[in-house]
Amino acid sequence: RWLPKYSARTSVGDITSLRVITAVKTPYLPDGRFDLGAYDLLINMQIEGGAEGVIVGGTTGEGHLMSWDEHIMLIGHTVNCFGSKIKVVGNTGSNSTREAIHATEQGFAVGMHAALHINPYYGKTSVEGLISHFEAVLPMGPTIIYNVPSRTGQDISPAIIEAVSSFSNMAGVKECVGHERVKCYTDKGITIWSGNDDECHDSRWKYGATGVISVASNLIPGLMRKLMYEGENTVLNEKLLPLMKWLFCQPNPIALNTALAQLGVTRPVFRLPYVPLPLEKRVEFVRIVESIGRENFVGQKEARVLDDDEFVLISRY
Amino acid sequence: RWLPKYSARTSVGDITSLRVITAVKTPYLPDGRFDLGAYDLLINMQIEGGAEGVIVGGTTGEGHLMSWDEHIMLIGHTVNCFGSKIKVVGNTGSNSTREAIHATEQGFAVGMHAALHINPYYGKTSVEGLISHFEAVLPMGPTIIYNVPSRTGQDISPAIIEAVSSFSNMAGVKECVGHERVKCYTDKGITIWSGNDDECHDSRWKYGATGVISVASNLIPGLMRKLMYEGENTVLNEKLLPLMKWLFCQPNPIALNTALAQLGVTRPVFRLPYVPLPLEKRVEFVRIVESIGRENFVGQKEARVLDDDEFVLISRY
Amino acid sequence: RWLPKYSARTSVGDITSLRVITAVKTPYLPDGRFDLGAYDLLINMQIEGGAEGVIVGGTTGEGHLMSWDEHIMLIGHTVNCFGSKIKVVGNTGSNSTREAIHATEQGFAVGMHAALHINPYYGKTSVEGLISHFEAVLPMGPTIIYNVPSRTGQDISPAIIEAVSSFSNMAGVKECVGHERVKCYTDKGITIWSGNDDECHDSRWKYGATGVISVASNLIPGLMRKLMYEGENTVLNEKLLPLMKWLFCQPNPIALNTALAQLGVTRPVFRLPYVPLPLEKRVEFVRIVESIGRENFVGQKEARVLDDDEFVLISRY
Amino acid sequence: RWLPKYSARTSVGDITSLRVITAVKTPYLPDGRFDLGAYDLLINMQIEGGAEGVIVGGTTGEGHLMSWDEHIMLIGHTVNCFGSKIKVVGNTGSNSTREAIHATEQGFAVGMHAALHINPYYGKTSVEGLISHFEAVLPMGPTIIYNVPSRTGQDISPAIIEAVSSFSNMAGVKECVGHERVKCYTDKGITIWSGNDDECHDSRWKYGATGVISVASNLIPGLMRKLMYEGENTVLNEKLLPLMKWLFCQPNPIALNTALAQLGVTRPVFRLPYVPLPLEKRVEFVRIVESIGRENFVGQKEARVLDDDEFVLISRY
């Protein structure tokens, strides 16, 4: 008897084995809607470059600028078009438990392989509240918890991670706090992805991290795969650090959005409150591309410095 | 170079070749949310019974009682779990052109094979308005237009169908107006699915209809397939007519919802404004099942008459 | 001790005493959003012309083309700006009981004086379902039930109206079925507003109707007030009939939208699926204005025939 | 000629003159919906206690746990019922510029007197992005900007505040960074409300703050008014500090929610991710009430320690 796929969920092991997960950018049309054509090409570039998973609608993908129906649609679309080639991790987290529950149910229903869950940023809550929040969504499917206190205003402490680690769906943590924290977890057998591109090489090779959930891999998926798969390589890491620093010179994904537009991979359309990097930083990017080699970046067009008036900023969409 | 599926849309020919499309019921949990477990089993029964397509969130599936995010999620879910076994036709029509555009874009983005479009019911519009409405959605993918004046208060005239038939995405019409109208279209080479179970046999074998978009096939997919595939069969048709009449003794899907609950295939949960059929009609259904043969119906449990207090009516969900 | 207004609801008597209620048009900006400036002027013209109530977001006001948040906002806005001058009746009905409940709760919470409730159009339901639907919303506040089978595909029979008339919040019926039906109700003491401008004079003076819920009063509030207040006046009624016929030459509010644009009261912006009347009908309107007298119409500008290219049709907003 | 209120907006001066603004709690029914009856009583207590404004749906009011339609409805409701007695400041800020624009337009349309705007938390943006964000909403009406880096992960620097201070709608800043920052602004004539109850006395009397946007005033509006209006009063301030410290022993509004439930003013219902304070803190609150005097707190019932099982935690609503 044929069984619906719905009962045949992704196993947690299918998630913990991923080393290169791209927090993929969401490209836009000039009216602010998703540019699915560009998105599909982007995902294709990730697959060809060796990324093994994507975060859909993460902070990099500007999930917080999407309506939930757009967000779930994008997850479903990604699964439908690419789900057999790459693991689809939906950022169905929210600072509202209701929203997190609803989105996570819907995300798994449309086939996402795993959920990414943030702690309730901005609103914040108590330790007991945090645990209740995660417990409300963990039964639904494989889950990565995301700790980024510089955005959320609140650290998810190891005690909390340990409290929720009893759930069989707990795949691991996307951790941004640093090497020491990474080591504290990996010593205990908890799977960690570095959330900081500039630390991921050391996290991986010195502190036991499994891999990276990367912004840089939007641009250089092949090199990020090399960095995570082919052993310690300080030469490569040093070579990439200027790019990684540049990507975070302003709150992500400002620089990434600017970069992909300048590579001719996406249209230069920004949803506010994001605006492009200033000219000198745009010039700097083209130099960085030259130093690393255009062939290592996604896209085929020449990298060029866009003018201010080539960018489209959208506030109603 | 690997191409994203998104560019490889379903062809119109893949839709016009379907003869048995089920306007599938949406089953609910006792709190009013979708019962995806039961839904998956239902779809599976359709596949096993030989249905070739499903309408997701049609009037039978109570799309008008869904929020759009639920609706698109259900389309995406169906594609994800069953899209390789059965064609998924999303009812992304609306009496609001904006909603129809938005839902149809999203439906195709999550992989539906075709859209079903109704004319703007209740609000109604002029002939020019109707054509503008359909023209706004026809470029997006294969499309079936649905004419049911008893629900919409407005007939889609042959002139309008002819006006939009120049679109290459126009697959055909789900027509409820009767044999004469069916013949008027099939004489011109327009693909027609009967929207009336009790007329579909004659529409198919005497008036040129391609097939049926059926409510009855929720219950008896195998027999409906036989009716559409194995030549004129007035004996079978006569045998099924009492069921078909019963299914429309009150506005559909009231009887269907009652039937599936009494077959033990779905939970006896109704979203208002639908309420179960009265007791004498519920008794009648069990007799009809006996006369046609339980083995021809979906599900394995004994058909039984449910008591009033076994039904759950939900107004907030 | 000061009491919140929330506990001091409008009485049903405050509603049954209204004779001229305008189903007010919703005007739009060129990007499709509400033109609140024009709306406020329109409502002001209604107050000055003697209309005693407005239906906000009715079929005339294109509530079916609004998102619910727009709809409730418009009700709240109208109450906030004009609630002490005119009664605000929110069309918070829906073919989904859930939506009707949610919108009606919200509408009363933002201060609407009464709700207008339609039977579940398009989806339709049984008599028992209809009664359950109305019973779900009637406890919330004064309610007018709206019967328009030509739009809904289903007549609300007198038996149903009588069944729900036990609710103390039941104010009456906006009835479009004709004089005989009106008389059947008024003989029993049920308050009736005619929903047909061309019948309202006779309904009021010969069949016991209380008044009218009018489309024409958007244009000629003062004359409609005269028609409802100053006794039988067949001369005036005859004079207005050509306008009333013209207003319904295509599904309402197509002609009304065209008229208000040609009077310079609203911008010539249409949300699809509505499109303007054809040129000959636009010419006819200017002649009708002349025959009734420009001074009897709202606005101050000369009535003029707009060109095709002056109209803006919006499908995404 | 009578003018619609819509053109007669609140002046900025009407906002800058407010000294006691309560960030009012949103109370819930056991099914998680708003308890408007309890809300109205709460607002009434604020008016009677001398609060001059309320923030509707702030972080304290759990705006981040509302859908936008609930949020705007609550603003409209508050204006409709209490707008002539107290200034209504809608927290229509968001980390999405689109949402902030939409909500702020709707909030002013339903009559709110001012908007509260946060910088884009969690997503964050550049200085240029921040300015663009605020510039998108400032033209709509009187605006208070809210700086709380411990929640947003990003300080709004004085340079940014100065950049947007040219807008005539800029009323001032709710500042949580401390006395020095307060003084820096008040020296320049920028209106400041302290966002920290425990600092507000000194901010007001030593550093030039206009007043406070308070959590504590939910409980003790009269004493907070005294603190802001009747001159330096270190005795009173000292007496209130234990309550103020207790209110922030866990992320606000956890303690406030617990307090109002124990005062019998709201039902003990929490929307997740908030959960009640632990027992020892609940005991501590009753002692604090005794030490300050029950008569100074809102409500009439005895303050009592609730048991764990009296609290209702809601995740779907």
Coordinates of C-alpha atoms in Angstrom, one line a residue, chain A:
Chain A
R1 CA 0.0 0.0 0.0
W2 CA 1.4 3.4 -1.1
L3 CA 2.0 5.7 1.8
P4 CA 1.7 9.5 1.7
K5 CA 5.0 11.3 2.0
Y6 CA 3.5 13.2 4.9
S7 CA 4.1 10.3 7.2
A8 CA 7.6 9.8 5.9
R9 CA 9.3 12.8 7.4
T10 CA 12.9 13.8 7.1
S11 CA 15.0 12.2 9.9
V12 CA 17.0 14.4 12.2
G13 CA 20.1 12.6 11.0
D14 CA 19.4 14.0 7.5
I15 CA 19.8 17.4 9.0
T16 CA 22.7 16.9 11.4
S17 CA 24.8 15.7 8.5
L18 CA 24.6 19.0 6.6
R19 CA 27.8 21.1 6.7
V20 CA 27.0 23.9 4.3
I21 CA 23.6 25.6 4.7
T22 CA 23.0 28.9 2.9
A23 CA 20.8 31.5 4.5
V24 CA 19.6 32.4 1.1
K25 CA 18.7 35.8 -0.1
T26 CA 15.2 36.6 -1.3
P27 CA 15.3 38.6 -4.5
Y28 CA 12.6 41.1 -5.5
L29 CA 10.9 42.4 -8.6
P30 CA 10.8 46.2 -9.0
D31 CA 7.3 46.3 -7.4
G32 CA 8.6 44.5 -4.3
R33 CA 7.1 41.1 -5.0
F34 CA 9.4 38.0 -5.0
D35 CA 11.4 37.5 -8.1
L36 CA 11.0 33.7 -8.3
G37 CA 12.9 33.5 -11.5
A38 CA 16.0 35.0 -9.9
Y39 CA 15.4 33.0 -6.7
D40 CA 15.3 29.7 -8.7
L41 CA 18.6 30.6 -10.3
L42 CA 20.1 31.5 -7.0
I43 CA 19.0 28.1 -5.5
N44 CA 20.3 26.4 -8.5
M45 CA 23.7 28.1 -8.0
Q46 CA 23.7 26.9 -4.4
I47 CA 23.1 23.3 -5.5
E48 CA 25.8 23.5 -8.2
G49 CA 28.2 25.1 -5.7
G50 CA 27.7 22.3 -3.2
A51 CA 25.5 23.8 -0.6
E52 CA 23.5 21.1 1.0
G53 CA 20.7 23.1 2.6
V54 CA 19.0 26.5 2.5
I55 CA 17.4 28.6 5.2
V56 CA 14.2 30.0 3.5
G57 CA 13.1 33.4 4.9
G58 CA 15.8 33.6 7.5
T59 CA 17.1 37.0 8.7
T60 CA 19.3 37.0 5.6
G61 CA 16.3 36.1 3.5
E62 CA 14.3 38.9 5.2
G63 CA 11.6 36.6 6.5
H64 CA 10.6 39.5 8.9
L65 CA 9.7 41.6 5.8
M66 CA 7.4 38.9 4.5
S67 CA 3.8 38.3 5.2
W68 CA 3.3 34.7 6.5
D69 CA 1.5 33.6 3.4
E70 CA 4.5 34.8 1.2
H71 CA 6.8 33.0 3.6
I72 CA 5.1 29.7 3.5
M73 CA 4.6 29.9 -0.2
L74 CA 8.3 30.4 -0.6
I75 CA 9.0 27.4 1.5
G76 CA 6.5 25.3 -0.5
H77 CA 7.9 26.6 -3.8
T78 CA 11.5 25.7 -2.8
V79 CA 10.4 22.2 -1.7
N80 CA 8.5 21.7 -4.9
C81 CA 11.2 22.8 -7.2
F82 CA 14.4 21.8 -5.4
G83 CA 13.4 19.6 -2.5
S84 CA 15.1 16.5 -4.0
K85 CA 18.4 18.3 -4.5
I86 CA 18.8 20.3 -1.4
K87 CA 17.4 20.4 2.2
V88 CA 14.9 23.1 2.8
V89 CA 15.0 24.6 6.3
G90 CA 12.1 27.0 6.8
N91 CA 12.6 29.9 9.2
T92 CA 9.2 29.4 10.8
G93 CA 10.3 31.0 14.1
S94 CA 8.6 34.0 15.6
N95 CA 8.6 36.0 18.8
S96 CA 4.9 35.1 19.0
T97 CA 4.3 31.4 20.0
R98 CA 1.1 31.4 18.1
E99 CA 2.8 32.5 14.9
A100 CA 5.6 30.0 15.3
I101 CA 3.2 27.2 15.8
H102 CA 1.0 28.1 12.8
A103 CA 4.0 28.7 10.5
T104 CA 5.8 25.6 11.5
E105 CA 2.7 23.4 11.0
Q106 CA 2.3 24.9 7.6
G107 CA 6.0 24.7 6.7
F108 CA 6.1 21.0 7.5
A109 CA 2.8 20.4 5.7
V110 CA 4.3 21.9 2.5
G111 CA 7.3 19.6 2.9
M112 CA 10.1 21.6 4.5
H113 CA 12.7 19.2 5.9
A114 CA 13.5 21.2 9.1
A115 CA 12.5 24.3 11.0
L116 CA 14.7 27.1 12.3
H117 CA 13.5 28.5 15.5
I118 CA 14.6 31.8 17.1
N119 CA 13.9 32.7 20.7
P120 CA 11.2 35.4 21.2
Y121 CA 13.2 38.5 20.2
Y122 CA 12.1 42.0 21.2
G123 CA 9.2 40.8 23.3
K124 CA 11.6 38.4 25.2
T125 CA 10.4 36.1 27.9
S126 CA 11.6 34.2 31.0
V127 CA 13.5 30.9 30.9
E128 CA 10.3 29.0 31.6
G129 CA 8.6 31.0 28.8
L130 CA 11.5 30.2 26.4
I131 CA 11.3 26.5 27.1
S132 CA 7.5 26.5 26.7
H133 CA 7.9 28.3 23.4
F134 CA 10.3 25.8 22.0
E135 CA 8.3 22.9 23.4
A136 CA 5.3 24.1 21.5
V137 CA 7.1 23.6 18.1
L138 CA 9.6 20.9 18.7
P139 CA 7.2 18.0 18.3
M140 CA 6.5 19.0 14.7
G141 CA 9.7 18.0 13.0
P142 CA 13.5 18.3 12.8
T143 CA 14.5 21.6 14.4
I144 CA 17.5 23.9 14.5
I145 CA 17.5 26.5 17.3
Y146 CA 19.1 29.8 16.4
N147 CA 21.0 31.9 19.0
V148 CA 21.9 35.5 18.0
P149 CA 21.8 37.7 21.1
S150 CA 23.0 40.7 19.1
R151 CA 19.6 40.7 17.3
T152 CA 17.3 39.2 19.9
G153 CA 18.5 41.1 23.0
Q154 CA 18.6 37.8 24.9
D155 CA 21.0 34.9 25.0
I156 CA 19.7 31.3 24.8
S157 CA 21.8 29.8 27.6
P158 CA 23.3 26.3 27.5
A159 CA 20.8 25.4 30.2
I160 CA 17.9 26.1 27.9
I161 CA 19.4 24.2 25.0
E162 CA 20.0 21.2 27.3
A163 CA 16.5 21.4 28.6
V164 CA 15.1 21.1 25.1
S165 CA 17.7 18.6 23.9
S166 CA 15.6 15.7 25.1
F167 CA 13.3 16.2 22.1
S168 CA 14.1 13.7 19.5
N169 CA 13.5 16.4 16.8
M170 CA 16.2 18.7 18.2
A171 CA 18.8 18.7 15.4
G172 CA 21.2 21.3 16.8
V173 CA 22.0 25.0 17.3
K174 CA 22.9 27.8 14.9
E175 CA 25.2 29.6 17.4
C176 CA 26.6 33.1 17.0
V177 CA 28.1 33.6 20.5
G178 CA 31.6 32.4 19.7
H179 CA 34.1 29.5 19.9
E180 CA 33.9 28.9 23.6
R181 CA 30.1 28.4 23.5
V182 CA 30.5 26.2 20.4
K183 CA 33.0 24.0 22.3
C184 CA 30.8 23.8 25.3
Y185 CA 28.1 22.3 23.1
T186 CA 30.2 20.0 20.9
D187 CA 31.9 18.6 24.0
K188 CA 28.4 17.4 25.0
G189 CA 27.6 16.0 21.6
I190 CA 25.2 18.7 20.5
T191 CA 25.4 19.6 16.8
I192 CA 26.4 23.1 16.1
W193 CA 26.5 25.2 13.0
S194 CA 28.4 28.4 13.2
G195 CA 26.3 31.5 12.5
N196 CA 29.3 33.7 11.9
D197 CA 31.1 33.2 8.6
D198 CA 34.3 34.8 9.9
E199 CA 34.5 32.2 12.7
C200 CA 33.2 29.1 10.9
H201 CA 36.5 27.8 9.8
D202 CA 37.9 27.7 13.3
S203 CA 34.6 26.6 14.8
R204 CA 34.5 23.6 12.4
W205 CA 38.1 22.5 12.6
K206 CA 39.1 23.5 16.2
Y207 CA 35.9 23.5 18.2
G208 CA 33.9 20.7 16.9
A209 CA 31.2 22.5 14.9
T210 CA 29.5 20.4 12.2
G211 CA 29.4 23.2 9.7
V212 CA 28.1 26.6 8.9
I213 CA 24.8 28.4 8.3
S214 CA 26.3 30.9 6.0
V215 CA 25.7 34.3 4.4
A216 CA 28.9 34.2 2.4
S217 CA 27.8 31.0 0.7
N218 CA 25.2 33.0 -1.2
L219 CA 28.2 34.4 -3.1
I220 CA 30.8 31.7 -3.0
P221 CA 29.1 28.4 -2.3
G222 CA 31.9 26.4 -3.7
L223 CA 34.6 28.0 -1.5
M224 CA 32.4 27.7 1.6
R225 CA 32.0 24.0 0.8
K226 CA 35.8 23.6 0.5
L227 CA 36.2 25.4 3.8
M228 CA 33.8 23.0 5.6
Y229 CA 34.8 19.8 3.9
E230 CA 38.5 19.8 2.9
G231 CA 40.2 20.1 6.2
E232 CA 41.9 23.0 8.0
N233 CA 42.9 25.6 5.5
T234 CA 44.0 28.8 7.0
V235 CA 45.2 30.1 3.7
L236 CA 41.7 29.9 2.2
N237 CA 40.2 31.2 5.4
E238 CA 42.5 34.3 5.4
K239 CA 41.7 34.9 1.8
L240 CA 37.9 34.9 2.5
L241 CA 38.0 37.0 5.7
P242 CA 37.9 40.4 3.9
L243 CA 34.8 39.3 2.1
M244 CA 33.3 38.1 5.4
K245 CA 34.1 41.3 7.2
W246 CA 32.7 43.3 4.4
L247 CA 29.4 41.3 4.4
F248 CA 28.9 42.4 8.0
C249 CA 30.1 46.0 7.8
Q250 CA 26.4 46.9 8.2
P251 CA 23.6 44.8 9.5
N252 CA 23.2 41.8 7.3
P253 CA 21.7 41.4 4.6
I254 CA 22.5 45.0 3.5
A255 CA 25.9 44.1 2.1
L256 CA 24.7 40.8 0.7
N257 CA 21.9 42.5 -1.1
T258 CA 24.3 45.0 -2.5
A259 CA 26.7 42.3 -3.6
L260 CA 24.2 40.1 -5.4
A261 CA 22.9 43.1 -7.3
Q262 CA 26.4 44.1 -8.3
L263 CA 27.1 40.6 -9.5
G264 CA 24.1 40.9 -11.8
V265 CA 22.4 37.9 -10.1
T266 CA 19.5 39.8 -8.6
R267 CA 17.8 43.1 -9.5
P268 CA 18.9 46.0 -7.3
V269 CA 15.6 46.1 -5.4
F270 CA 15.5 46.7 -1.6
R271 CA 12.6 46.3 0.7
L272 CA 12.8 49.0 3.3
P273 CA 14.2 49.3 6.0
Y274 CA 17.1 48.0 4.1
V275 CA 19.0 50.4 1.8
P276 CA 22.2 49.8 -0.3
L277 CA 25.7 50.2 1.1
P278 CA 27.3 53.6 0.3
L279 CA 29.4 54.0 -2.8
E280 CA 32.8 53.4 -1.2
K281 CA 31.7 50.1 0.1
R282 CA 30.3 49.2 -3.3
V283 CA 33.6 49.9 -4.8
E284 CA 35.3 47.9 -2.2
F285 CA 33.2 44.9 -3.1
V286 CA 34.3 44.9 -6.7
R287 CA 37.9 44.9 -5.5
I288 CA 37.2 42.0 -3.1
V289 CA 35.7 40.0 -6.0
E290 CA 38.8 40.6 -8.1
S291 CA 41.1 39.5 -5.2
I292 CA 39.2 36.2 -4.6
G293 CA 38.5 35.7 -8.3
R294 CA 35.2 36.4 -10.2
E295 CA 35.0 32.7 -11.1
N296 CA 34.5 31.8 -7.5
F297 CA 31.4 33.9 -7.2
V298 CA 27.9 33.1 -8.4
G299 CA 26.7 34.5 -11.7
Q300 CA 28.3 35.1 -15.0
K301 CA 28.2 38.9 -15.5
E302 CA 31.0 41.2 -14.7
A303 CA 30.9 42.6 -11.2
R304 CA 30.3 46.3 -11.4
V305 CA 29.7 49.3 -9.1
L306 CA 26.1 50.3 -9.3
D307 CA 25.1 53.9 -9.2
D308 CA 22.8 55.3 -6.5
D309 CA 20.0 55.7 -8.9
E310 CA 20.1 52.2 -10.1
F311 CA 18.7 51.0 -6.8
V312 CA 15.0 50.7 -6.2
L313 CA 13.8 51.1 -2.6
I314 CA 10.3 49.8 -1.9
S315 CA 8.1 50.5 1.1
R316 CA 4.7 49.3 -0.1
Y317 CA 4.6 45.9 -1.7

